[in-house]
Structures are given as C-alpha cells and as structure tokens.
C-alpha positions as MATLAB code, in Angstrom:
seq = 'MPDKERDLPITDVGTLKALSHPLRMKLYRALCVADRATASQLAEQVDEAVSLVSYHLRKLAEHGLIEDSAAQGADGRERWWQPASAGISVRDRDFRDAPEKAAAHLAATRLFHEQRAEMYRRYLDERPTWSAEWNAAAPDSESLLRLTAGELDDLRAELTALARKYDEKGRAAVAAGDTEGREHVALHMYGFPFRG';
ca = [
      12.637    0.927   29.085;
      16.256    1.384   27.992;
      18.640    3.148   30.337;
      18.842    6.525   28.608;
      21.424    7.691   31.112;
      24.166    5.237   30.206;
      25.951    3.935   27.161;
      26.560    0.218   26.886;
      30.318   -0.383   26.766;
      31.242   -2.969   24.154;
      34.291   -4.801   25.394;
      34.154   -8.212   23.682;
      34.922   -9.105   20.082;
      31.719  -11.124   19.600;
      29.470   -8.162   20.366;
      31.657   -5.828   18.332;
      31.504   -8.167   15.329;
      27.726   -8.513   15.723;
      27.356   -4.735   15.521;
      29.973   -4.364   12.772;
      27.753   -5.930   10.148;
      26.695   -3.057    7.824;
      22.964   -3.874    7.931;
      22.961   -4.445   11.696;
      24.588   -1.068   12.311;
      21.983    0.612   10.082;
      19.211   -1.184   11.946;
      20.686   -0.260   15.331;
      20.967    3.398   14.299;
      17.413    3.419   12.876;
      16.097    1.873   16.081;
      17.892    4.499   18.181;
      16.226    7.217   16.095;
      12.783    5.612   16.336;
      13.093    4.576   20.022;
      10.785    1.600   19.269;
      10.000   -0.179   16.017;
       8.980   -3.463   14.466;
      10.994   -5.446   11.949;
       8.451   -4.418    9.285;
       8.957   -0.729   10.007;
      12.739   -1.057    9.991;
      12.721   -3.193    6.827;
      10.949   -0.355    5.043;
      13.614    2.109    6.156;
      16.573   -0.007    5.048;
      14.847   -1.468    1.964;
      15.396   -5.114    2.947;
      13.141   -8.134    3.409;
      11.358   -8.341    6.756;
      12.692  -11.882    7.320;
      16.296  -10.689    6.866;
      15.743   -7.711    9.157;
      14.152   -9.965   11.796;
      17.171  -12.268   11.674;
      19.601   -9.377   12.194;
      17.485   -7.865   14.977;
      17.603  -11.207   16.814;
      21.409  -11.217   16.449;
      21.599   -7.733   17.957;
      19.340   -8.900   20.798;
      21.525  -11.969   21.447;
      24.381   -9.580   22.218;
      22.289   -7.317   24.463;
      22.326   -4.352   22.092;
      18.547   -4.244   21.652;
      15.635   -5.758   23.554;
      11.920   -6.435   23.374;
       9.669   -3.464   23.906;
       6.068   -3.510   25.058;
       3.737   -4.342   22.172;
       2.277   -1.268   20.533;
       0.153   -2.821   17.807;
      -3.595   -3.135   18.158;
      -3.507   -6.926   17.996;
      -0.223   -7.436   19.856;
       1.109   -9.861   17.228;
       4.034   -7.750   16.057;
       7.275   -7.855   18.013;
       8.522   -4.430   18.985;
      12.186   -3.677   19.624;
      14.035   -0.896   21.417;
      17.698   -0.078   22.140;
      18.921   -1.692   25.364;
      20.766    1.480   26.430;
      21.185    5.163   25.630;
      23.888    4.238   23.133;
      27.080    2.282   22.868;
      30.707    3.041   23.503;
      33.635    1.254   21.944;
      37.021    2.148   23.405;
      40.375    1.300   21.857;
      41.813    0.205   25.217;
      39.413   -2.771   25.333;
      40.752   -4.216   22.068;
      44.523   -3.697   22.261;
      45.619   -6.895   23.984;
      45.445   -9.232   20.966;
      45.967   -8.712   17.214;
      42.583  -10.241   16.277;
      40.813   -7.918   18.726;
      42.668   -4.890   17.363;
      41.772   -5.916   13.791;
      38.086   -6.309   14.713;
      38.105   -2.881   16.375;
      39.721   -1.265   13.333;
      37.218   -2.902   10.952;
      34.289   -1.758   13.106;
      35.634    1.778   13.384;
      36.040    1.995    9.610;
      32.457    0.784    9.077;
      31.073    3.282   11.593;
      32.995    6.096    9.888;
      31.870    5.053    6.398;
      28.224    5.010    7.464;
      28.545    8.379    9.206;
      30.212    9.850    6.122;
      27.367    8.487    3.982;
      24.829   10.147    6.287;
      26.644   13.471    5.876;
      26.936   13.077    2.093;
      23.192   12.424    1.951;
      22.598   15.640    3.936;
      24.818   17.575    1.504;
      22.901   16.149   -1.452;
      19.602   17.089    0.228;
      20.851   20.440    1.529;
      18.788   22.490   -0.955;
      15.618   20.906    0.467;
      16.389   22.138    4.003;
      15.540   25.669    5.087;
      18.123   28.429    5.305;
      17.670   28.274    9.091;
      18.636   24.579    9.233;
      21.555   25.033    6.846;
      22.894   27.958    8.863;
      22.565   25.982   12.105;
      24.327   22.838   10.816;
      27.980   23.050   11.904;
      30.795   22.186    9.555;
      34.072   23.132   11.100;
      37.580   21.941   11.748;
      39.795   22.870   14.671;
      43.490   22.066   14.669;
      44.487   21.977   18.319;
      47.733   21.316   20.177;
      46.841   19.020   23.102;
      48.101   16.197   25.254;
      46.295   12.850   25.198;
      44.808   13.718   28.603;
      43.515   17.072   27.372;
      41.944   15.443   24.320;
      40.265   12.897   26.592;
      38.929   15.728   28.789;
      37.621   17.514   25.692;
      35.925   14.292   24.523;
      34.235   13.882   27.901;
      33.030   17.501   27.961;
      31.690   17.375   24.399;
      29.949   14.065   25.087;
      28.334   15.489   28.237;
      27.208   18.590   26.321;
      25.695   16.473   23.530;
      23.936   14.318   26.148;
      22.510   17.467   27.788;
      20.983   18.617   24.493;
      19.711   15.105   23.724;
      17.944   14.937   27.098;
      16.500   18.424   26.576;
      15.149   17.479   23.139;
      13.702   14.152   24.336;
      11.994   15.874   27.279;
      10.483   18.463   24.944;
       9.168   15.767   22.597;
       7.734   13.826   25.553;
       5.930   17.026   26.595;
       4.470   17.392   23.097;
       6.846   20.101   21.867;
       7.605   18.721   18.397;
       7.218   21.874   16.290;
      10.360   22.466   14.232;
      12.230   19.479   15.697;
      14.212   17.166   13.448;
      16.596   14.292   14.047;
      20.144   15.653   14.176;
      23.351   13.648   13.786;
      26.378   15.029   15.597;
      29.614   13.284   14.675;
      32.757   14.100   16.627;
      36.251   13.016   15.714;
      39.380   13.982   17.538;
      42.656   12.328   16.619;
      46.373   13.022   16.657;
      48.216   13.706   13.415;
      51.673   14.778   12.388;
      51.906   17.725   10.002;
];
C-alpha cells in the first residue's frame, strides 16, 4: 500500500524527466485519482493504446513513482498499478546547482501548469453540467499579498497541511462507504512573487 502520509520528493533529473513526459504525467494523475488501475483501464481514460500505456507505466515504475498493486482481477492475469506515495513534491532548491537541472525543472513546471490549466478549462466548459451547489462551492479567487519569502513558505505549508487534512477526511469517508455526493476535486495552489 502506498504511503498516504508522505509525498515522494523528486530530487534527481532522471526522475523529473520521466514524470515530465505529457502522457506519463496524465497517467500518474489518473492513477492517483483511481488509487489502483490496470494499463487497460488507464488507456481508456487517456485514449491511447494499451501497449503504449504499459510502456509508460513501466517507466514510471522504474523511477519509483508507481508500483505493483495486489491483483484485483478474477483471473489474476492483469497487472495492477498504484502510486508509490501520497503524491510527489518537486522543489526548486533541488534543481538550482546546474543549468541543465534548472532547465529540466522549468520544463517540468511548465508542463504541470499546462495540464492543470487544461483541467480547469475543461471544468469551465463543463460547468453548466454541474449543479449550482458544486459551482458555488468551487473556489476561483486571487489574493495579492505582501509577504516575505519565509511567510510565503509558511503559508504554503499551512495550505498543504489543510488540503491533506481534507483529503484524509474524504478518503476515510469513502473507505467507510460514504460516497453519496462525493466527487474528485482538483485544488491547484500557486503562490509566486511579482513586481507591479
């Protein structure tokens, strides 16, 4: 079972590049949502060939991002996968000491942002199909703060801990059978300095 208490810190360029492939990041995200899945199930979600998805899942596994899960099929022939941790963390400080590392980090960050933005655009396009309750609950806000780097880091840590608390609460409820009205929710947080 993955360690749902801890994120896996990505500190090497090889692992970062493995995850920075657009299809691999989609597969990793889909696997995190599903908790466990086969290549066939994931291939359906991303509209790719099962053989291609299997190849990319093996690459993610080679870097310790995902792992085998106990077989869930009736005949046990399908290989099941699960995330190897609660999530991942990629910190700028781990990629600053060489230009090629910094470039890989920037490319990965841009990909992650583009995919998150696409998820949000898809929600906006589908917004009329969601209930008024869900649309009212979905936050869309911007705060322009005046902070030090240390204060922003403290805010990041507090927001991450709060999100983790709600994730654990939701997972516990689902495990107890409380699935009524529950949906997958993406929460994207960005905090960055800018000059006006």
